[in-house]
Coordinates of N, CA and C and ligand atoms in Angstrom, one line a residue:
M1 N 0.9 -1.3 0.1 CA 0.0 -0.2 0.0 C 0.8 1.1 -0.1
R2 N 0.4 2.2 -1.1 CA 1.1 3.8 -0.9 C 0.5 4.3 0.1
R3 N 1.3 5.1 1.0 CA 0.8 5.7 2.2 C 0.2 7.3 1.0
P4 N -0.8 8.0 0.9 CA -1.0 9.0 0.3 C -0.3 10.1 0.7
L5 N 0.5 11.0 -0.4 CA 1.1 12.6 -0.1 C 0.3 13.6 -0.6
M6 N 0.3 14.3 0.2 CA -0.5 15.7 0.0 C 0.3 16.8 0.0
A7 N 0.3 17.5 -0.7 CA 1.5 18.2 -1.1 C 1.1 19.7 -1.4
G8 N 1.4 21.0 -0.5 CA 1.0 22.4 -1.2 C 2.2 23.1 -1.6
N9 N 1.7 23.7 -2.6 CA 2.7 24.7 -3.0 C 2.3 26.0 -3.2
W10 N 3.1 26.8 -2.4 CA 2.5 28.1 -2.1 C 2.9 29.0 -3.2
K11 N 3.9 28.5 -4.1 CA 4.1 29.6 -5.0 C 5.2 30.6 -4.6
M12 N 4.8 31.8 -5.6 CA 4.9 33.4 -4.6 C 4.0 33.8 -3.7
Y13 N 3.4 33.1 -2.8 CA 2.5 33.9 -1.9 C 3.1 33.7 -0.8
K14 N 2.1 34.7 0.3 CA 2.3 34.8 1.5 C 3.5 35.3 2.0
T15 N 3.1 36.1 3.1 CA 4.5 36.7 4.3 C 5.0 35.9 4.5
A16 N 5.6 36.2 5.9 CA 6.1 35.2 7.3 C 4.7 35.4 8.1
A17 N 3.8 36.5 8.3 CA 3.1 36.5 9.3 C 1.4 35.9 8.3
E18 N 1.5 36.1 7.3 CA 0.3 34.9 6.5 C 0.5 33.7 6.6
T19 N 2.0 33.0 6.7 CA 2.5 31.7 7.1 C 1.9 31.5 8.1
A20 N 2.7 32.3 9.5 CA 2.0 31.8 11.1 C 0.8 31.6 10.9
A21 N -0.2 32.9 10.3 CA -1.8 33.1 10.6 C -2.2 31.9 9.6
F22 N -1.9 30.9 8.8 CA -2.4 29.6 8.1 C -2.0 29.0 9.1
F23 N -1.0 28.6 9.3 CA -1.0 27.5 10.3 C -1.5 27.2 11.7
E24 N -2.2 28.6 12.2 CA -2.8 28.8 13.1 C -4.0 28.3 12.9
K25 N -4.5 28.1 11.7 CA -5.8 27.5 11.4 C -5.6 26.6 11.0
F26 N -4.7 25.9 10.1 CA -4.7 24.7 9.2 C -4.4 23.4 10.8
N27 N -3.6 23.9 11.3 CA -3.1 22.4 11.9 C -4.2 22.0 12.7
P28 N -5.0 22.5 13.7 CA -6.1 21.5 14.2 C -7.0 20.8 13.2
Q29 N -7.1 21.5 12.1 CA -8.2 20.8 11.0 C -7.3 19.9 10.5
V30 N -6.0 19.2 10.4 CA -5.5 18.3 10.1 C -4.9 17.3 11.4
A31 N -5.2 17.7 12.2 CA -4.6 17.1 13.6 C -4.7 15.6 13.5
N32 N -6.0 15.0 13.0 CA -6.2 13.4 13.0 C -5.8 12.8 11.7
A33 N -5.1 13.7 11.0 CA -5.5 13.1 9.3 C -3.8 12.2 9.4
T34 N -3.9 10.7 9.6 CA -3.2 10.0 10.1 C -3.2 9.0 8.7
H35 N -3.9 9.5 8.0 CA -3.9 8.6 7.0 C -2.9 8.9 5.7
C36 N -2.4 10.2 5.9 CA -1.5 10.6 4.6 C 0.0 11.4 5.3
D37 N 0.7 11.3 4.3 CA 1.8 12.7 4.7 C 1.5 13.9 4.1
I38 N 1.4 15.0 5.0 CA 1.2 16.5 4.7 C 2.6 17.5 4.5
V39 N 2.2 18.0 3.2 CA 3.8 18.6 3.5 C 3.3 20.4 2.8
I40 N 3.8 21.4 3.1 CA 3.6 22.4 2.6 C 5.0 23.1 2.1
C41 N 5.4 23.6 1.0 CA 6.4 23.9 0.6 C 5.9 25.6 0.1
P42 N 6.3 26.7 1.0 CA 6.4 27.8 1.0 C 7.6 28.6 0.4
P43 N 7.6 29.9 0.0 CA 8.8 30.4 -0.4 C 10.0 30.6 0.7
F44 N 11.0 30.5 0.1 CA 12.5 30.4 0.9 C 12.0 31.3 1.9
P45 N 12.0 32.4 1.8 CA 11.6 33.3 3.2 C 11.1 33.2 4.3
N46 N 10.1 32.0 3.9 CA 9.0 31.8 5.0 C 9.3 30.4 5.6
L47 N 10.6 29.7 5.2 CA 10.3 28.0 5.7 C 10.7 28.5 7.2
A48 N 11.4 29.3 7.7 CA 11.3 29.5 9.3 C 10.1 29.2 9.9
A49 N 9.6 30.3 9.7 CA 8.4 30.6 10.0 C 7.6 29.6 9.7
A50 N 7.4 28.9 8.5 CA 6.7 27.7 8.9 C 7.4 26.2 9.2
V51 N 8.5 26.4 9.7 CA 9.0 24.8 10.4 C 8.7 25.4 11.9
E52 N 8.8 26.8 12.5 CA 8.6 27.0 13.7 C 6.5 26.6 14.0
A53 N 6.4 26.8 12.8 CA 4.5 27.3 13.1 C 4.1 25.6 13.3
T54 N 5.3 24.7 12.8 CA 4.7 23.3 12.5 C 5.1 22.1 13.5
R55 N 6.3 22.6 14.5 CA 6.4 21.8 15.1 C 6.0 21.2 15.9
G56 N 6.1 19.8 16.1 CA 5.2 18.8 17.3 C 4.4 18.4 16.5
T57 N 4.1 19.2 14.9 CA 3.1 18.1 14.4 C 3.4 17.3 13.1
R58 N 2.7 16.8 12.2 CA 3.1 15.9 11.4 C 3.4 16.4 10.2
I59 N 3.0 17.7 10.0 CA 3.2 18.6 8.6 C 4.8 18.5 8.4
G60 N 5.1 18.1 6.9 CA 6.4 18.6 6.8 C 6.3 19.8 6.1
I61 N 7.6 20.5 6.3 CA 7.7 22.0 5.1 C 8.9 21.0 4.2
G62 N 8.5 22.1 3.2 CA 9.7 21.6 1.6 C 10.0 23.0 1.3
G63 N 11.5 22.8 0.3 CA 11.7 24.1 -0.4 C 10.7 24.0 -1.7
Q64 N 10.6 24.6 -2.8 CA 10.1 24.9 -3.7 C 11.3 24.7 -4.8
N65 N 12.5 24.4 -4.7 CA 13.8 24.7 -5.7 C 14.7 24.3 -4.9
L66 N 16.4 23.8 -5.1 CA 16.9 24.1 -4.8 C 18.3 23.9 -6.1
Y67 N 19.4 24.5 -5.5 CA 20.4 24.4 -6.4 C 21.4 23.4 -6.2
W68 N 22.2 23.0 -7.3 CA 23.1 21.4 -7.0 C 24.6 21.6 -6.3
A69 N 24.8 22.8 -6.5 CA 26.3 22.6 -5.4 C 25.6 23.4 -4.0
K70 N 26.7 23.2 -3.1 CA 26.2 23.0 -1.8 C 26.5 25.0 -1.3
E71 N 27.6 25.2 -1.9 CA 27.8 26.8 -1.7 C 28.3 27.5 -2.6
G72 N 28.4 28.7 -3.1 CA 29.5 29.2 -4.0 C 28.8 30.6 -4.8
A73 N 29.5 31.0 -5.8 CA 29.2 32.2 -6.4 C 27.6 32.1 -7.3
F74 N 26.5 32.0 -6.8 CA 25.4 31.5 -6.9 C 24.4 32.5 -7.1
T75 N 24.3 33.9 -7.2 CA 23.6 34.5 -6.5 C 21.8 34.3 -6.8
G76 N 21.1 34.2 -5.5 CA 19.9 34.2 -5.9 C 19.4 32.5 -5.5
E77 N 20.5 31.8 -5.7 CA 20.3 30.2 -5.7 C 19.9 29.9 -3.9
V78 N 19.6 28.9 -3.7 CA 19.5 28.3 -2.5 C 19.9 26.9 -2.6
S79 N 20.7 26.2 -1.8 CA 21.5 25.2 -1.7 C 20.7 24.2 -0.8
G80 N 20.9 22.7 -1.1 CA 20.5 21.7 -0.1 C 20.8 21.8 1.4
P81 N 21.9 21.8 2.0 CA 22.5 22.1 3.2 C 21.8 23.1 3.8
M82 N 21.5 24.5 3.2 CA 20.6 25.5 3.9 C 19.3 25.1 4.1
L83 N 18.6 24.5 3.0 CA 17.2 24.4 3.4 C 17.0 23.1 4.7
V84 N 18.2 22.1 4.9 CA 18.2 21.0 5.9 C 18.3 22.0 7.2
G85 N 19.4 22.7 7.1 CA 19.3 23.8 7.8 C 18.3 24.7 8.6
V86 N 17.4 24.8 7.8 CA 16.4 25.7 8.5 C 15.7 24.6 8.6
G87 N 15.2 23.5 8.8 CA 14.6 22.2 8.8 C 13.5 22.1 8.0
A88 N 13.8 22.3 6.7 CA 12.8 21.7 5.7 C 13.7 20.2 5.5
Q89 N 12.3 19.4 5.4 CA 12.6 17.9 5.2 C 12.0 17.5 3.5
W90 N 11.5 18.1 2.5 CA 11.1 17.9 1.7 C 11.4 19.1 0.6
V91 N 11.5 18.8 -1.2 CA 11.9 19.7 -2.1 C 11.1 19.5 -3.4
I92 N 10.0 20.5 -3.9 CA 9.8 20.5 -5.1 C 11.1 20.6 -5.8
I93 N 11.0 19.6 -7.1 CA 11.9 19.9 -8.1 C 11.3 20.1 -10.1
G94 N 11.8 20.5 -10.5 CA 11.4 20.6 -12.0 C 9.7 21.0 -12.3
H95 N 9.5 22.1 -11.1 CA 8.2 22.6 -11.4 C 8.1 23.2 -12.7
S96 N 6.6 22.8 -13.7 CA 6.6 23.4 -15.0 C 7.0 25.0 -15.0
E97 N 6.7 25.5 -13.9 CA 6.8 27.4 -13.9 C 8.6 27.7 -13.7
R98 N 9.2 26.6 -13.2 CA 10.5 26.2 -13.6 C 11.2 26.3 -14.8
R99 N 10.3 25.4 -15.6 CA 11.0 24.7 -16.6 C 10.7 25.7 -17.9
Q100 N 9.3 26.6 -17.5 CA 9.0 27.6 -18.5 C 9.8 28.7 -18.4
Y101 N 10.1 29.2 -17.1 CA 10.4 30.7 -16.9 C 12.2 30.7 -16.5
F102 N 12.4 29.8 -16.1 CA 13.6 29.9 -15.4 C 14.8 28.8 -16.3
G103 N 14.6 28.2 -17.1 CA 15.2 27.5 -18.0 C 15.4 26.2 -17.4
E104 N 14.7 25.5 -16.5 CA 15.0 24.1 -15.6 C 14.8 23.0 -17.3
T105 N 15.7 22.3 -17.0 CA 15.7 21.5 -18.1 C 15.6 19.7 -17.6
D106 N 15.2 18.6 -17.8 CA 15.2 17.5 -17.6 C 17.2 17.0 -16.9
E107 N 17.8 17.6 -17.6 CA 19.1 17.3 -17.2 C 19.6 18.2 -15.6
T108 N 19.0 19.3 -15.4 CA 19.0 20.3 -14.5 C 18.2 19.9 -13.4
V109 N 16.9 19.4 -13.6 CA 16.4 18.4 -12.7 C 17.0 17.3 -11.9
L110 N 17.4 16.5 -13.1 CA 18.5 15.3 -12.2 C 19.0 16.1 -11.7
K111 N 20.3 16.7 -12.0 CA 21.0 17.0 -10.7 C 20.6 17.5 -9.7
R112 N 19.5 18.5 -9.9 CA 19.0 19.1 -8.1 C 18.6 18.3 -7.4
T113 N 17.9 16.9 -8.5 CA 17.2 15.8 -7.5 C 18.8 14.9 -6.5
V114 N 19.4 15.0 -7.5 CA 20.5 14.5 -7.0 C 21.3 15.1 -5.5
A115 N 21.1 16.1 -5.9 CA 22.0 17.0 -4.7 C 20.8 17.1 -3.4
A116 N 19.4 17.0 -4.0 CA 18.3 17.2 -2.5 C 18.8 15.4 -1.9
L117 N 18.9 14.4 -2.7 CA 18.8 13.0 -1.9 C 20.3 13.1 -1.2
E118 N 21.0 13.6 -2.1 CA 22.5 14.0 -0.7 C 22.6 14.6 0.5
E119 N 21.5 15.4 0.6 CA 21.8 16.2 1.7 C 20.4 15.7 2.5
G120 N 19.7 14.3 2.2 CA 18.6 13.4 3.1 C 17.2 14.4 2.7
L121 N 17.2 15.2 1.8 CA 15.9 15.6 1.6 C 14.9 15.0 0.5
Y122 N 13.2 14.8 0.9 CA 12.8 14.0 -0.3 C 12.0 14.7 -1.3
P123 N 12.5 14.3 -2.6 CA 12.3 15.5 -3.8 C 10.8 15.0 -4.2
I124 N 9.8 15.9 -4.5 CA 9.0 15.6 -5.2 C 9.2 16.3 -6.8
V125 N 9.3 15.3 -7.5 CA 9.9 16.0 -8.7 C 8.8 15.9 -9.9
C126 N 8.4 17.1 -10.4 CA 7.3 17.4 -11.1 C 7.5 17.0 -13.0
V127 N 6.7 16.4 -13.7 CA 6.7 16.1 -15.2 C 5.2 16.5 -15.6
G128 N 5.0 16.4 -17.1 CA 4.0 16.8 -17.3 C 4.0 17.8 -18.8
E129 N 3.0 17.1 -19.4 CA 3.0 17.7 -21.1 C 2.7 19.3 -20.9
R130 N 2.8 20.1 -22.2 CA 2.2 21.3 -22.3 C 0.7 20.9 -23.5
L131 N 0.3 21.9 -23.4 CA -1.1 21.8 -24.1 C -0.9 21.5 -25.7
E132 N 0.1 22.5 -26.2 CA 0.5 21.8 -27.6 C 0.9 20.4 -28.2
E133 N 1.4 19.9 -26.7 CA 1.9 18.7 -26.9 C 1.0 17.2 -26.6
R134 N 0.0 18.1 -25.6 CA -1.4 17.1 -25.6 C -1.9 16.9 -27.2
E135 N -2.1 18.1 -27.4 CA -3.2 18.0 -28.8 C -2.9 17.5 -29.7
A136 N -1.3 17.5 -29.6 CA -0.4 16.7 -30.9 C -0.1 15.1 -30.9
G137 N -0.8 15.1 -29.8 CA -1.0 13.2 -29.1 C 0.4 13.3 -28.7
Q138 N 1.3 14.1 -28.0 CA 2.6 13.7 -27.3 C 2.6 13.6 -25.8
T139 N 1.9 13.4 -25.4 CA 2.1 13.1 -23.9 C 2.9 12.1 -23.7
E140 N 2.5 10.9 -24.1 CA 3.6 9.7 -23.5 C 4.7 10.0 -24.0
T141 N 5.2 10.7 -25.1 CA 6.4 10.6 -25.3 C 7.4 12.2 -24.6
V142 N 6.5 12.9 -24.0 CA 7.0 14.1 -23.5 C 7.2 13.2 -22.4
L143 N 6.4 12.4 -21.5 CA 6.2 11.7 -19.9 C 8.3 11.1 -20.6
V144 N 7.8 10.4 -21.3 CA 8.7 9.3 -21.5 C 10.2 10.3 -21.8
R145 N 10.7 10.9 -22.7 CA 11.5 12.0 -22.4 C 12.1 12.8 -21.1
Q146 N 10.8 13.1 -20.6 CA 11.2 13.8 -19.2 C 11.8 12.3 -18.2
F147 N 11.1 11.5 -18.0 CA 11.9 10.3 -17.4 C 13.1 9.7 -17.7
R148 N 13.3 9.5 -19.1 CA 14.9 9.0 -19.3 C 15.8 9.8 -18.9
D149 N 15.8 11.0 -19.4 CA 16.8 12.6 -19.6 C 16.7 12.8 -17.9
G150 N 15.7 12.5 -17.2 CA 15.2 13.5 -15.9 C 15.9 12.3 -15.0
I151 N 14.6 12.4 -13.9 CA 15.0 11.1 -12.7 C 15.3 9.5 -13.2
G152 N 15.4 9.2 -14.3 CA 15.7 8.1 -14.7 C 17.4 7.3 -14.4
G153 N 17.6 8.8 -14.3 CA 19.4 8.6 -14.6 C 19.8 8.3 -12.9
L154 N 18.8 8.2 -11.8 CA 18.6 7.8 -10.8 C 19.3 6.6 -10.3
S155 N 20.0 6.2 -10.0 CA 20.4 5.0 -9.2 C 19.0 4.3 -8.4
P156 N 18.8 3.0 -8.4 CA 18.1 2.3 -7.6 C 17.3 2.8 -6.4
E157 N 18.6 3.0 -5.5 CA 18.2 3.6 -4.0 C 17.8 4.8 -3.9
Q158 N 18.3 5.8 -4.7 CA 18.0 7.2 -5.1 C 16.5 7.4 -5.3
F159 N 16.1 6.3 -6.2 CA 14.8 6.5 -7.1 C 13.5 5.8 -6.0
A160 N 14.3 5.3 -4.9 CA 12.9 4.8 -3.9 C 13.1 5.9 -2.9
R161 N 13.6 7.0 -3.2 CA 13.5 8.2 -2.1 C 12.5 9.4 -2.6
I162 N 12.0 9.4 -4.0 CA 10.9 10.4 -4.1 C 10.2 9.9 -4.8
A163 N 8.9 11.2 -4.9 CA 7.7 11.2 -5.2 C 7.6 11.7 -6.8
I164 N 7.3 11.2 -7.4 CA 7.1 11.9 -8.8 C 5.4 12.5 -8.6
A165 N 5.6 14.0 -9.4 CA 4.4 14.6 -9.7 C 3.6 14.8 -10.9
Y166 N 2.8 14.1 -11.4 CA 2.6 14.4 -12.7 C 1.6 16.0 -13.0
E167 N 2.1 16.5 -13.4 CA 1.2 17.9 -13.8 C 1.1 18.5 -14.9
P168 N -0.1 17.9 -15.6 CA -0.1 18.4 -16.9 C -0.1 20.3 -17.1
V169 N 0.7 20.8 -17.9 CA 0.9 22.0 -17.8 C -0.6 23.1 -17.5
W170 N -1.3 22.4 -19.2 CA -2.5 22.6 -18.9 C -3.7 23.0 -18.1
A171 N -3.2 22.5 -17.1 CA -4.0 22.0 -15.6 C -3.8 22.6 -14.6
I172 N -2.4 23.6 -14.8 CA -2.0 24.4 -13.7 C -2.2 25.6 -13.5
G173 N -3.6 25.8 -12.4 CA -3.6 27.3 -12.3 C -4.8 27.8 -13.3
T174 N -5.3 26.7 -14.1 CA -6.2 27.2 -15.2 C -7.6 26.7 -14.8
G175 N -8.2 26.1 -13.8 CA -9.3 25.5 -13.4 C -9.4 24.1 -14.3
K176 N -8.7 24.1 -15.2 CA -9.2 22.5 -15.8 C -8.3 21.7 -15.3
T177 N -9.0 20.7 -14.8 CA -8.3 19.5 -14.6 C -8.3 18.5 -15.3
A178 N -7.5 17.9 -15.3 CA -7.5 16.5 -16.1 C -8.3 15.5 -15.6
T179 N -9.2 14.8 -16.1 CA -10.1 14.1 -15.5 C -9.6 13.1 -14.6
P180 N -10.0 12.6 -14.1 CA -9.3 11.6 -12.9 C -9.1 10.4 -14.1
E181 N -9.6 9.9 -15.0 CA -9.3 8.6 -16.1 C -8.1 9.3 -16.7
M182 N -8.1 10.3 -17.1 CA -6.7 11.4 -17.7 C -5.5 11.2 -16.9
A183 N -5.7 11.7 -16.0 CA -4.5 11.3 -14.9 C -4.3 10.1 -14.8
A184 N -4.9 9.4 -14.4 CA -4.9 7.5 -13.7 C -4.3 7.3 -15.5
E185 N -4.1 7.6 -16.8 CA -3.4 7.1 -17.8 C -2.3 7.4 -17.9
A186 N -1.8 8.7 -17.8 CA -0.5 8.9 -17.4 C 0.4 8.6 -16.5
H187 N -0.5 8.5 -15.6 CA 0.2 7.6 -14.1 C 0.6 6.2 -14.4
R188 N -0.5 5.8 -15.1 CA -0.2 3.8 -15.6 C 1.1 4.0 -16.6
S189 N 1.7 4.9 -17.4 CA 2.3 5.2 -18.3 C 3.7 5.5 -17.5
L190 N 3.8 6.5 -16.3 CA 4.8 6.7 -15.4 C 5.4 5.6 -15.2
R191 N 4.3 4.7 -14.3 CA 4.5 3.7 -13.8 C 5.3 2.5 -14.3
A192 N 4.7 2.5 -15.5 CA 5.2 1.5 -16.6 C 7.0 1.7 -17.0
Q193 N 7.4 3.1 -16.9 CA 8.5 3.2 -17.2 C 9.4 3.2 -15.9
V194 N 8.7 3.5 -14.5 CA 9.2 2.8 -13.6 C 9.8 1.6 -13.7
E195 N 8.9 0.6 -13.9 CA 9.0 -0.6 -13.9 C 10.1 -1.1 -14.8
A196 N 10.1 -0.5 -16.2 CA 11.1 -1.1 -16.9 C 12.4 -0.4 -16.7
R197 N 12.3 0.6 -16.0 CA 14.1 0.9 -15.3 C 14.1 0.2 -13.9
Y198 N 13.3 0.6 -13.2 CA 14.0 -0.1 -11.8 C 13.2 -1.7 -11.6
G199 N 11.9 -1.9 -12.5 CA 11.5 -3.1 -11.8 C 10.1 -3.1 -10.8
K200 N 9.5 -4.1 -11.0 CA 8.1 -4.3 -10.5 C 8.1 -3.7 -9.3
G201 N 8.9 -4.2 -8.2 CA 9.1 -3.9 -6.9 C 9.1 -2.8 -6.6
A202 N 9.5 -1.8 -7.4 CA 10.1 0.0 -7.4 C 8.7 0.5 -7.9
A203 N 8.2 -0.3 -8.8 CA 6.8 0.9 -9.4 C 5.7 0.3 -8.6
E204 N 5.6 -0.6 -7.8 CA 4.5 -0.7 -7.1 C 4.8 0.0 -5.7
L205 N 5.9 0.5 -5.3 CA 6.0 1.5 -3.6 C 5.9 3.0 -4.9
A206 N 6.6 3.3 -6.1 CA 6.6 4.5 -6.1 C 5.5 5.4 -6.1
R207 N 5.5 6.6 -5.6 CA 4.3 7.3 -5.2 C 4.3 8.2 -6.7
V208 N 3.3 8.4 -7.3 CA 3.0 9.4 -8.5 C 1.6 10.2 -7.8
L209 N 2.3 11.5 -7.7 CA 0.9 12.3 -7.2 C 0.6 13.1 -8.8
Y210 N -0.6 13.5 -8.5 CA -1.4 14.3 -9.7 C -1.4 15.8 -9.1
G211 N -1.1 17.1 -10.1 CA -0.9 18.3 -9.6 C -2.1 19.3 -11.0
G212 N -2.6 20.0 -10.8 CA -3.2 20.7 -12.1 C -4.7 21.3 -11.1
S213 N -4.4 22.0 -11.0 CA -6.3 22.6 -10.5 C -6.6 21.9 -9.4
V214 N -5.8 21.1 -8.4 CA -6.9 20.2 -7.4 C -7.7 20.9 -6.9
K215 N -8.9 20.4 -6.3 CA -9.6 21.5 -5.1 C -10.4 20.6 -4.3
P216 N -11.1 21.0 -3.4 CA -11.8 20.4 -2.9 C -13.0 19.6 -3.2
D217 N -13.4 20.2 -4.3 CA -14.5 19.4 -5.1 C -14.3 18.4 -6.2
N218 N -12.9 18.2 -6.3 CA -12.9 17.0 -7.6 C -11.8 16.2 -6.9
I219 N -11.3 16.5 -5.4 CA -10.1 15.4 -4.7 C -10.6 14.3 -4.6
K220 N -12.0 13.7 -4.3 CA -12.6 12.6 -4.1 C -12.7 11.8 -5.3
G221 N -12.7 12.3 -6.5 CA -12.9 11.7 -8.0 C -10.7 11.3 -7.7
L222 N -10.2 12.2 -7.9 CA -9.0 11.8 -8.2 C -8.1 10.8 -7.0
M223 N -8.8 10.8 -5.9 CA -8.1 10.1 -5.1 C -8.9 8.7 -5.1
A224 N -9.9 8.5 -5.6 CA -10.7 6.9 -5.9 C -9.8 6.3 -7.2
Q225 N -8.8 7.3 -7.9 CA -8.3 6.2 -8.8 C -6.8 5.8 -8.1
V226 N -7.1 4.3 -8.5 CA -5.9 3.5 -7.7 C -4.4 4.0 -8.1
E227 N -4.2 4.6 -9.2 CA -3.3 4.7 -9.6 C -2.5 6.6 -8.9
I228 N -3.5 7.1 -8.8 CA -3.0 8.4 -7.8 C -2.6 8.2 -6.1
D229 N -1.3 8.7 -6.4 CA -1.1 8.5 -4.8 C -0.9 9.7 -3.7
G230 N -1.7 10.6 -4.2 CA -1.5 12.1 -3.5 C -1.7 13.2 -4.7
V231 N -1.5 14.2 -4.0 CA -1.7 15.6 -5.1 C -1.0 16.6 -4.5
L232 N -0.4 17.1 -5.9 CA 0.5 18.4 -5.4 C -0.5 19.7 -6.1
V233 N -0.8 20.4 -4.7 CA -1.8 21.4 -4.8 C -1.4 22.9 -4.9
G234 N -1.7 23.9 -6.0 CA -1.1 25.0 -5.6 C -2.0 26.1 -5.3
G235 N -2.9 26.7 -5.9 CA -4.3 27.7 -5.3 C -4.6 27.3 -4.3
A236 N -5.4 25.8 -3.9 CA -6.2 25.5 -3.1 C -5.5 25.5 -1.7
S237 N -4.2 25.5 -2.2 CA -3.4 25.1 -0.7 C -3.0 26.6 -0.3
L238 N -3.5 27.5 -0.3 CA -3.1 28.7 0.2 C -4.1 29.4 1.4
E239 N -5.2 28.2 1.3 CA -6.3 28.5 1.9 C -6.5 27.5 3.1
A240 N -6.2 27.6 4.6 CA -6.3 26.5 6.0 C -7.6 25.9 5.3
A241 N -9.1 26.4 5.2 CA -9.8 25.0 5.2 C -9.8 24.5 4.1
S242 N -9.7 25.0 2.8 CA -9.6 24.5 1.5 C -8.4 23.4 1.5
F243 N -7.6 23.7 2.0 CA -6.4 23.0 2.0 C -6.7 21.6 3.0
A244 N -7.2 22.0 4.0 CA -7.7 21.0 5.0 C -8.5 20.1 4.4
S245 N -9.8 20.2 4.0 CA -10.6 19.6 3.2 C -10.2 18.6 2.2
I246 N -9.0 18.9 1.6 CA -8.1 18.1 0.1 C -7.8 17.1 1.3
V247 N -7.0 17.7 2.3 CA -6.2 16.4 3.1 C -7.0 15.6 3.7
N248 N -8.1 16.0 4.0 CA -9.0 15.0 5.1 C -10.1 14.2 3.7
F249 N -9.5 14.5 2.6 CA -10.8 13.9 1.8 C -11.2 12.7 1.6
Ligands
PGA1 P1 -2.8 24.7 -8.9 O1 -1.1 24.7 -9.4 O2 -3.5 23.8 -8.2 O3 -3.0 26.3 -9.0 O4 -3.1 24.2 -10.7 C1 -0.4 23.3 -9.3 C2 1.0 23.2 -9.3 O5 1.7 24.3 -9.8 O6 1.8 22.9 -8.4

């Protein structure tokens, strides 16, 4: 049985004060949610506030990116040891917004994932096709390429510690969710690739999350798919009641 992972990606939203206010409301609403792992990924400057606000709870905190060097002259970047130092345990890697606006590639996704694993962080690695790729019937081709050139480069031991998030780019922040069946189909394709590369056992254990306009009103249908092991939630994770109802699906 794969344990569900419910993760919130706050993107570039919330100040430190807003972060503390969120957890004050959120923590009691998920205090009984022992059926899943809960993770929130705030912007870097609010990691410390988030770690502080979730001390003694089962909520994990993660970064939204990291650089592969431990330190150096890389203005504006943040490293794995820095995330660990502030108390983060998770990190999102290769989000489509990073790929689209900040030049992230499958190769840099792999480097960042290896760096995160070296520090003992749990990476949530994002893949997914753009609208024109889906319309051209290339969804599977894109997922194969992103897997092969990205996380497929991990060793079996490294792979065992990551979660994959399938996020069709056309569904992110658009209100257009992939239907549960569409998501499950992409998840099956990803799991088949995991099996081909890492074997049946690894494919059975791999957690594959869905992301893209997940809301309280579509979470049940998504989680009813055996292929879907959790979700990566943007907009609907910003409000305590809404993310709590997703967690407590
Ligand atoms: P959304 O974002 O839930 O706002 O569509 C998901 C994501 O980008 O991870």
